[in-house]
Each structure stands twice: as structure tokens, then as C-alpha cells.
């Protein structure tokens, strides 16, 4: 359990410390929301089908979640490149625990991202 | 403490390790000295459960790395040839993470981290992210990490590569000190003759995956009639230059390709 926790913590710490990653991954859904939302919004509304923002928001959130997940999966490749992976491979712990720790970390980050975008959507609406 | 019997490792056509046999006694400092591509890293990888030998067998603290990888992993600490720290985390966090991975109880962990960080003169910088560290500091931190779970054996794969003379000197002094005080068995590789001569109790000179000579530094010098170990080394391995695994663009590409194909 401690092993899973410390690897989870590592993922979360790394995320919280890398401002560029936070901003970059928030930028993309916000771009969709703002550009498409306010650009296409009036057109959509003139067609008489209610709020366009309300229509795109779930998709934007879903896409954000997908992207963040892929991003945290890439972390494994980074670890391989920067060598940290070896440290976990010679440790006397089952590979499964290492995988679970990382995955939970990635899931947590994704959830944080998703919640932020959701909040932004909520405020915008 | 470490024993290898006719270890062989092939990568396709290439025979990287070609029937190595040696034994390292408890508390000994044993050096593998050889040119680039001699098979030093490959041997370490087989002893440390990262690679399966093509044939032959080995024992680490009496256990077979192939049959009992988890038990073997708990018994050694390792400093890899290439960096393996998480540079986004602080020095302390890197050690903390290692301690948890090796099931070191919290109370022991806290004390041990403090002792090691102080010994390796990193205590003042414990909360700085590792990416701000110099090469020597990173290396010292890796050694401290390798010793955190009080292993019986420490593997050092070219630990002084790329360090300045001061850092190298300091590093060996500290390793010697730990060997004296904690009795940890040290298995190191290097291609600096002077280092092997200075710290090692026994040296094996390896070339093309084979041991060409082994013994104490004095014995090796006598054997070849050379006045220095450097001359002995050149006499035994020939003076030709080996193609080093460079860090150039081509190597990067190859590494990427390997990464994707696995
Ligand atoms: N994963 C691998 N695949 C193919 N060849 C390898 C691999 N690892 C090492 N080699 C080759 O095995 C030989 C021994 O390498 P290595 O053990 O790294 O040498 P050293 O550490 O003594 O410099 C070299 O020729 C190297 O190119
Ligand atoms: Mg090597």
C-alpha cells in the first residue's frame, strides 16, 4: 500500500510543480470553449437550438480528460528516457504495484484537470 | 558474496559477455576494469536481475537472481551508469521514495536519510530539486540512495564518469569509508586505472566479454611486468580505441527506436 501511495504522490507532486503542463493542458479545452463557444455560439443560437456553450462543454471536458490521460501515459516513456524507470525496476516490489501507483496518480491528475474545466464551463454559462 | 559461473550473454550475433567466472568475497572492493563495450554493464545487469543470462549462472548473497529476483533485489544497492534520479523531485523526496520502495520503516528511514545526506554533504541542499544539482552532487545522491536500505552489496557502474578530479576523489573517500564502517561489499566498474588501483582490493581486467587477468593491483603489475597499472591495462587489452556508445544524434534516434519497439 505504501508503495502505491508513494508512486501516486510522486505523480501528483510532479504535476503540481510543472506549471507549463498545467497551463498547456488547460489552454487547449479553453481554446475550444472560447473560440468555438463565442465564435460559433451566436450562429448556433440563431438556428434556435438554445445555448451552444452548453452543447460543447461536455465534449470539451471529455476531450480534456482524454488528453490528460494520454499525457500521463507518456510519463512512462519519459521515465525510461531519463532513467528513473530503472530505479523502480530493481526495487523489490511487484510490477503490478508500480503500475497501479502510477495509474492512480494519472487518474487523479486527470480528475483535477477535468474539474477545473468543468468549473470554468460552469462559470462561463 | 557474489559469484559468477560461466556467464554468457548474447545480443543476437554479438557475444557481449563470453563465459565470465569470478567470485567476490564479503566486505571486498572488487573492480571490473575494461574498455568501452567490454561487457561490464551487461554483467552488472545480469547480476542485478535486469537481464537474463543466455547461459551460465550467478549467485548474489547465495541466491540466484533468475530464480529469486525479489530477494536478490532487496540485498543490493546500485548506481547505474546512466542517471536514474527523478530530477523534478527534491533530494530528500528521491531518498524518501527509495526508502518506501525498499520497505524501510519510517523511523529508520528518517535517521538513515539524515546520516547519508550529511555524509555525502547534501544535507543543506536536501529540499532543492535535483535538476538544480551539479553532476557530482547527483552522483553522490545516487550513491546515498543506493545505500539507504543498508544493502550488503553496492554495485557502482562507472560512478565517476564525467566528474571532476575533486568530486572523484571525494566520492571514493566516501565509498571507502562506508566499506570500512558498514562492511558493504562493493562491485565497481571503471575505465580509470588510477581509481581501480586506489580503491580496489582486487581487480579483474575484462575485454571482449572475457576476463583477461585478475588479482590485486600489485599482482597485475607484476604479471605483466608493467611499472603502472595503466601500462598493464594497455598491455592486456591492446591500445586500439573502441567505438564508444556515443551520445550523439544517431544514438538518440536509436534509443527512441528501441523505446517504441518494446
Ligand atoms: N540491449 C543491448 N542490445 C544489443 N547490444 C547491446 C545491448 N546492451 C549492450 N550491448 C552491446 O554489448 C556490448 C557490451 O556492452 P556493455 O556491457 O554496455 O559494455 P561496457 O559497460 O563494458 O562499456 C557492447 O558491444 C554493446 O554495444
Ligand atoms: Mg558500461
Coordinates of C-alpha atoms and ligand atoms in Angstrom, one line a residue:
Chain A
X1 CA 0.0 0.0 0.0
X2 CA 2.8 2.4 1.0
X3 CA 4.5 1.7 -2.4
X4 CA 1.3 2.5 -4.3
X5 CA 0.9 5.7 -2.3
X6 CA 4.4 7.0 -2.7
X7 CA 4.2 6.5 -6.5
X8 CA 0.8 8.2 -6.6
X9 CA 2.3 11.0 -4.6
X10 CA 5.2 11.4 -7.0
X11 CA 2.8 11.7 -10.0
X12 CA 0.7 14.4 -8.2
X13 CA 3.8 16.3 -7.0
X14 CA 5.3 16.3 -10.4
X15 CA 2.0 17.6 -11.9
X16 CA 1.6 20.4 -9.3
X17 CA 5.2 21.5 -9.8
X18 CA 5.1 21.7 -13.6
X19 CA 3.2 24.9 -14.3
X20 CA 3.7 24.7 -18.1
X21 CA 2.0 21.4 -18.2
X22 CA -1.0 22.6 -16.2
X23 CA -1.3 25.7 -18.4
X24 CA -0.8 23.9 -21.6
X25 CA -3.3 21.2 -20.9
X26 CA -5.9 23.8 -19.7
X27 CA -5.2 26.0 -22.7
X28 CA -6.5 23.5 -25.2
X29 CA -10.0 22.9 -23.8
X30 CA -10.3 26.6 -23.1
X31 CA -9.4 27.5 -26.6
X32 CA -12.2 25.2 -27.9
X33 CA -14.6 26.7 -25.4
X34 CA -13.8 30.3 -26.1
X35 CA -13.2 30.2 -29.8
X36 CA -15.9 27.8 -30.7
X37 CA -18.2 28.8 -27.9
X38 CA -18.2 32.6 -28.5
X39 CA -17.4 32.4 -32.2
X40 CA -20.0 29.8 -33.3
X41 CA -22.3 30.4 -30.4
X42 CA -24.4 33.2 -32.0
X43 CA -24.8 31.2 -35.2
X44 CA -26.0 28.2 -33.3
X45 CA -28.4 30.3 -31.2
X46 CA -29.9 31.9 -34.3
X47 CA -30.7 28.4 -35.6
X48 CA -32.9 28.4 -32.5
X49 CA -31.5 25.5 -30.5
X50 CA -30.5 27.1 -27.2
X51 CA -27.0 27.6 -25.7
X52 CA -24.1 26.4 -27.8
X53 CA -21.8 26.6 -24.9
X54 CA -24.0 24.1 -23.1
X55 CA -23.8 21.9 -26.1
X56 CA -20.0 21.9 -26.5
X57 CA -19.0 21.9 -22.8
X58 CA -19.4 18.1 -22.1
X59 CA -17.4 17.3 -25.3
X60 CA -14.6 19.7 -24.3
X61 CA -14.4 18.3 -20.8
X62 CA -14.3 14.7 -22.2
X63 CA -11.6 15.7 -24.6
X64 CA -9.6 17.3 -21.9
X65 CA -9.8 14.2 -19.8
X66 CA -8.6 12.1 -22.8
X67 CA -5.7 14.3 -23.5
X68 CA -4.5 14.4 -19.8
X69 CA -4.7 10.7 -19.6
X70 CA -2.6 10.3 -22.7
X71 CA -0.2 12.8 -21.3
X72 CA 0.3 10.9 -18.1
X73 CA 0.8 7.7 -20.0
X74 CA 3.7 9.4 -21.8
X75 CA 5.2 9.9 -18.4
X76 CA 6.3 6.3 -18.5
X77 CA 8.3 7.0 -21.7
X78 CA 9.8 10.0 -20.0
X79 CA 10.9 7.9 -17.1
X80 CA 12.5 5.5 -19.5
X81 CA 14.3 8.2 -21.3
X82 CA 15.5 9.9 -18.1
X83 CA 16.4 6.7 -16.4
X84 CA 14.1 6.8 -13.4
X85 CA 12.3 3.7 -14.6
X86 CA 15.4 1.6 -13.8
X87 CA 15.1 2.7 -10.1
X88 CA 11.6 1.1 -10.0
X89 CA 12.7 -1.9 -11.9
X90 CA 15.4 -3.0 -9.5
X91 CA 13.2 -2.3 -6.4
X92 CA 11.9 -5.4 -4.6
X93 CA 8.3 -4.6 -5.4
X94 CA 5.9 -6.3 -7.8
X95 CA 5.5 -4.6 -11.1
X96 CA 1.7 -4.5 -10.6
X97 CA 2.1 -2.2 -7.6
X98 CA 4.2 0.2 -9.6
X99 CA 1.7 0.2 -12.4
X100 CA -1.3 0.7 -10.0
X101 CA 0.5 3.6 -8.2
X102 CA 1.3 5.4 -11.5
X103 CA -2.1 4.8 -12.9
X104 CA -3.9 6.1 -9.8
X105 CA -1.6 9.2 -10.0
X106 CA -2.5 9.8 -13.6
X107 CA -6.2 9.3 -12.8
X108 CA -6.0 11.8 -10.0
X109 CA -4.4 14.4 -12.2
X110 CA -6.9 13.9 -14.9
X111 CA -9.7 14.3 -12.4
X112 CA -8.2 17.6 -11.2
X113 CA -7.9 18.8 -14.8
X114 CA -11.5 17.8 -15.6
X115 CA -12.8 19.5 -12.5
X116 CA -11.1 22.7 -13.4
X117 CA -12.5 22.7 -16.9
X118 CA -15.9 21.8 -15.6
X119 CA -15.7 24.8 -13.2
X120 CA -14.7 27.1 -16.0
X121 CA -17.6 25.9 -18.1
X122 CA -20.0 26.4 -15.2
X123 CA -18.8 29.9 -14.6
X124 CA -19.0 30.7 -18.4
X125 CA -22.5 29.5 -18.6
Chain B
X1 CA 29.1 -12.7 -1.7
X2 CA 28.9 -12.5 -5.5
X3 CA 29.7 -15.5 -7.7
X4 CA 29.5 -15.9 -11.4
X5 CA 29.9 -19.2 -13.2
X6 CA 30.5 -19.2 -17.0
X7 CA 28.1 -16.3 -17.5
X8 CA 27.2 -15.7 -21.2
X9 CA 25.1 -13.0 -22.7
X10 CA 24.4 -12.8 -26.4
X11 CA 22.6 -10.0 -28.2
X12 CA 21.8 -11.7 -31.5
X13 CA 25.1 -12.3 -33.1
X14 CA 27.1 -10.3 -30.6
X15 CA 28.5 -12.0 -27.6
X16 CA 28.6 -9.2 -25.0
X17 CA 29.7 -11.5 -22.1
X18 CA 31.6 -14.6 -23.0
X19 CA 31.9 -17.1 -20.2
X20 CA 32.7 -15.0 -17.1
X21 CA 33.6 -16.7 -13.9
X22 CA 34.6 -14.8 -10.8
X23 CA 33.9 -14.6 -7.1
X24 CA 33.8 -11.6 -4.8
X25 CA 34.2 -12.1 -1.0
X26 CA 32.1 -10.4 1.6
X27 CA 33.5 -6.9 2.5
X28 CA 35.7 -6.8 -0.5
X29 CA 36.0 -3.9 -3.0
X30 CA 36.2 -5.6 -6.4
X31 CA 36.8 -3.6 -9.6
X32 CA 35.9 -4.5 -13.1
X33 CA 38.3 -2.7 -15.3
X34 CA 37.8 -2.6 -19.1
X35 CA 37.4 -0.5 -22.2
X36 CA 34.1 0.6 -23.6
X37 CA 31.9 -2.2 -24.8
X38 CA 33.8 -4.8 -22.8
X39 CA 30.6 -6.1 -21.2
X40 CA 30.9 -4.6 -17.8
X41 CA 27.4 -3.1 -17.7
X42 CA 25.9 -6.2 -19.2
X43 CA 27.4 -8.3 -16.4
X44 CA 26.0 -6.0 -13.8
X45 CA 22.6 -6.2 -15.4
X46 CA 22.7 -9.9 -15.2
X47 CA 23.7 -9.9 -11.5
X48 CA 21.0 -7.3 -10.6
X49 CA 18.1 -9.2 -12.2
X50 CA 17.7 -6.7 -15.1
X51 CA 18.8 -9.2 -17.8
X52 CA 18.6 -13.0 -18.0
X53 CA 21.9 -14.6 -18.9
X54 CA 21.9 -16.6 -22.1
X55 CA 23.7 -19.4 -20.2
X56 CA 25.7 -19.8 -17.0
X57 CA 24.6 -18.9 -13.5
X58 CA 25.3 -16.5 -10.7
X59 CA 24.8 -16.1 -7.0
X60 CA 24.3 -12.9 -5.2
X61 CA 24.5 -13.3 -1.4
X62 CA 24.0 -17.0 -2.1
X63 CA 20.8 -16.5 -4.1
X64 CA 20.1 -17.0 -7.8
X65 CA 19.0 -13.7 -9.4
X66 CA 17.0 -15.6 -12.0
X67 CA 15.1 -17.8 -9.6
X68 CA 14.6 -15.3 -6.8
X69 CA 14.7 -11.8 -8.2
X70 CA 12.8 -10.1 -5.3
X71 CA 15.1 -11.5 -2.6
X72 CA 18.1 -10.5 -4.6
X73 CA 16.9 -7.0 -5.3
X74 CA 16.4 -6.3 -1.6
X75 CA 20.1 -7.2 -0.9
X76 CA 21.9 -4.8 -3.2
X77 CA 22.1 -1.1 -3.9
X78 CA 23.0 0.1 -7.4
X79 CA 24.3 3.2 -9.0
X80 CA 23.6 2.9 -12.7
X81 CA 26.0 4.1 -15.4
X82 CA 23.3 6.5 -16.6
X83 CA 21.4 8.9 -14.3
X84 CA 18.3 7.5 -12.7
X85 CA 17.1 10.2 -10.3
X86 CA 13.7 11.9 -10.6
X87 CA 15.1 15.4 -11.3
X88 CA 11.7 17.1 -10.6
X89 CA 11.7 15.9 -7.0
X90 CA 14.0 17.1 -4.3
X91 CA 17.0 15.2 -3.0
X92 CA 15.0 14.3 0.2
X93 CA 12.0 13.1 -1.8
X94 CA 14.1 10.9 -4.0
X95 CA 15.5 9.2 -0.9
X96 CA 12.1 9.0 0.7
X97 CA 10.7 7.3 -2.3
X98 CA 13.5 4.9 -2.4
X99 CA 13.1 4.1 1.3
X100 CA 9.4 3.3 0.8
X101 CA 10.1 1.2 -2.3
X102 CA 12.5 -0.9 -0.2
X103 CA 10.2 -1.2 2.8
X104 CA 12.5 0.7 5.1
X105 CA 10.4 1.5 8.3
X106 CA 9.7 5.2 8.7
X107 CA 11.7 5.8 11.8
X108 CA 14.8 4.0 10.4
X109 CA 14.3 5.9 7.1
X110 CA 14.3 9.3 8.6
X111 CA 17.5 8.7 10.6
X112 CA 19.3 6.9 7.7
X113 CA 18.4 9.6 5.2
X114 CA 19.9 12.3 7.5
X115 CA 23.0 10.3 8.1
X116 CA 23.6 9.6 4.4
X117 CA 22.8 13.2 3.3
X118 CA 25.2 14.5 5.8
X119 CA 27.9 12.1 4.9
X120 CA 27.6 12.9 1.2
X121 CA 27.4 16.7 2.0
X122 CA 24.0 17.2 0.6
X123 CA 22.1 17.9 3.8
X124 CA 21.9 21.6 3.3
X125 CA 20.5 21.1 -0.2
X126 CA 18.0 18.4 0.7
X127 CA 15.0 20.4 -0.3
X128 CA 16.3 21.7 -3.6
X129 CA 15.0 20.0 -6.8
X130 CA 17.6 17.6 -8.2
X131 CA 17.6 19.4 -11.5
X132 CA 19.5 22.2 -9.9
X133 CA 22.3 19.8 -8.8
X134 CA 25.7 19.6 -10.4
X135 CA 26.9 16.3 -11.9
X136 CA 28.9 15.4 -8.8
X137 CA 26.0 16.1 -6.4
X138 CA 23.7 13.9 -8.5
X139 CA 26.2 11.1 -8.4
X140 CA 26.6 11.4 -4.6
X141 CA 22.9 11.4 -4.2
X142 CA 22.6 8.3 -6.2
X143 CA 25.2 6.5 -4.1
X144 CA 23.4 7.7 -0.9
X145 CA 20.2 6.3 -2.3
X146 CA 21.8 3.0 -3.2
X147 CA 22.9 2.7 0.4
X148 CA 19.7 3.8 2.1
X149 CA 18.2 0.3 2.6
X150 CA 21.6 -0.9 4.1
X151 CA 22.3 -3.3 1.4
X152 CA 25.0 -6.0 1.7
X153 CA 26.3 -5.2 -1.7
X154 CA 26.8 -2.0 -3.6
X155 CA 27.1 -2.0 -7.4
X156 CA 28.7 1.1 -8.9
X157 CA 28.7 1.2 -12.7
X158 CA 31.3 3.9 -13.8
X159 CA 30.2 6.2 -10.9
X160 CA 32.8 8.8 -11.6
X161 CA 32.1 9.2 -15.3
X162 CA 32.1 12.9 -16.2
X163 CA 33.1 14.1 -12.8
X164 CA 36.0 16.5 -12.0
X165 CA 39.0 15.2 -10.0
X166 CA 37.8 16.8 -6.8
X167 CA 34.4 15.1 -6.9
X168 CA 36.0 11.8 -7.9
X169 CA 38.4 11.9 -5.0
X170 CA 35.7 12.8 -2.5
X171 CA 33.4 10.1 -3.9
X172 CA 36.0 7.3 -3.5
X173 CA 36.9 8.5 0.0
X174 CA 33.3 8.2 1.0
X175 CA 32.9 4.8 -0.6
X176 CA 36.0 3.6 1.2
X177 CA 34.6 4.9 4.4
X178 CA 31.4 3.1 4.0
X179 CA 33.2 -0.1 3.1
X180 CA 35.2 0.2 6.3
X181 CA 32.4 1.2 8.7
X182 CA 29.4 -0.7 7.3
X183 CA 31.3 -3.6 5.7
X184 CA 29.4 -3.2 2.5
X185 CA 30.8 -5.3 -0.4
X186 CA 31.5 -3.1 -3.4
X187 CA 31.4 -4.2 -7.0
X188 CA 32.5 -1.3 -9.2
X189 CA 33.3 -0.8 -12.9
X190 CA 35.5 1.9 -14.3
X191 CA 38.0 2.6 -17.0
X192 CA 40.1 4.8 -14.9
X193 CA 43.1 2.7 -13.9
X194 CA 44.2 5.1 -11.1
X195 CA 40.8 4.7 -9.4
X196 CA 40.8 0.9 -9.5
X197 CA 44.3 0.9 -8.2
X198 CA 43.4 3.3 -5.4
X199 CA 40.2 1.7 -4.0
X200 CA 40.0 -1.9 -5.1
X201 CA 41.2 -4.9 -3.1
X202 CA 41.1 -6.9 -6.3
X203 CA 40.7 -6.1 -9.9
X204 CA 39.5 -8.1 -12.9
X205 CA 40.5 -6.8 -16.3
X206 CA 37.8 -7.6 -18.8
X207 CA 37.9 -7.3 -22.6
X208 CA 35.5 -8.6 -25.3
X209 CA 33.4 -10.2 -22.6
X210 CA 36.3 -12.2 -21.1
X211 CA 38.4 -11.8 -18.0
X212 CA 42.0 -11.4 -19.3
X213 CA 43.6 -11.1 -15.9
X214 CA 42.6 -10.8 -12.2
X215 CA 44.3 -10.2 -8.9
X216 CA 45.4 -7.4 -6.6
X217 CA 46.7 -4.3 -8.3
X218 CA 50.3 -5.3 -7.3
X219 CA 49.9 -8.8 -8.7
X220 CA 48.6 -7.4 -12.0
X221 CA 51.5 -5.1 -12.4
X222 CA 53.9 -8.0 -11.6
X223 CA 52.2 -10.3 -14.0
X224 CA 52.7 -8.0 -17.0
X225 CA 56.0 -6.6 -15.8
X226 CA 54.5 -3.1 -16.3
X227 CA 55.5 -0.3 -14.0
X228 CA 52.0 1.1 -13.7
X229 CA 48.5 -0.4 -13.8
X230 CA 47.8 1.8 -16.8
X231 CA 50.6 0.1 -18.8
X232 CA 49.4 -3.3 -17.5
X233 CA 45.9 -2.5 -18.8
X234 CA 47.1 -1.4 -22.2
X235 CA 49.4 -4.5 -22.4
X236 CA 46.4 -6.7 -21.7
X237 CA 43.7 -5.1 -23.8
X238 CA 45.7 -3.7 -26.6
X239 CA 46.0 0.0 -27.4
X240 CA 43.3 0.3 -30.0
X241 CA 40.4 2.7 -29.5
X242 CA 36.9 1.2 -29.1
X243 CA 33.8 2.7 -30.6
X244 CA 32.1 4.2 -27.6
X245 CA 28.3 4.2 -27.4
X246 CA 28.2 7.9 -28.2
X247 CA 25.5 10.3 -27.0
X248 CA 25.2 11.9 -30.4
X249 CA 22.1 12.3 -32.5
X250 CA 22.3 8.9 -34.0
X251 CA 22.3 7.3 -30.6
X252 CA 19.3 9.3 -29.6
X253 CA 17.4 8.1 -32.6
X254 CA 18.4 4.5 -31.8
X255 CA 17.3 4.9 -28.3
X256 CA 14.0 6.3 -29.4
X257 CA 13.5 3.5 -31.8
X258 CA 14.2 1.0 -29.1
X259 CA 11.8 2.7 -26.8
X260 CA 9.0 2.4 -29.3
X261 CA 9.7 -1.1 -30.4
X262 CA 9.5 -2.6 -26.9
Ligands
LIG1 N1 20.5 -4.1 -25.1 C1 21.5 -4.4 -26.0 N2 21.3 -4.8 -27.2 C2 22.3 -5.1 -28.1 N3 23.6 -4.9 -27.8 C3 23.9 -4.5 -26.5 C4 22.9 -4.2 -25.6 N4 23.5 -3.8 -24.4 C5 24.8 -3.8 -24.7 N5 25.1 -4.2 -25.9 C6 26.4 -4.5 -26.5 O1 27.1 -5.3 -25.7 C7 28.5 -5.0 -25.6 C8 28.9 -4.8 -24.1 O2 28.2 -3.6 -23.7 P1 28.3 -3.1 -22.2 O3 28.1 -4.2 -21.2 O4 27.4 -1.9 -22.1 O5 29.9 -2.6 -22.1 P2 30.6 -1.7 -21.0 O6 29.7 -1.4 -19.9 O7 31.8 -2.6 -20.6 O8 31.1 -0.5 -21.7 C9 28.6 -3.7 -26.4 O9 29.2 -4.1 -27.7 C10 27.2 -3.2 -26.6 O10 27.1 -2.5 -27.8
LIG2 MG1 29.0 0.3 -19.2

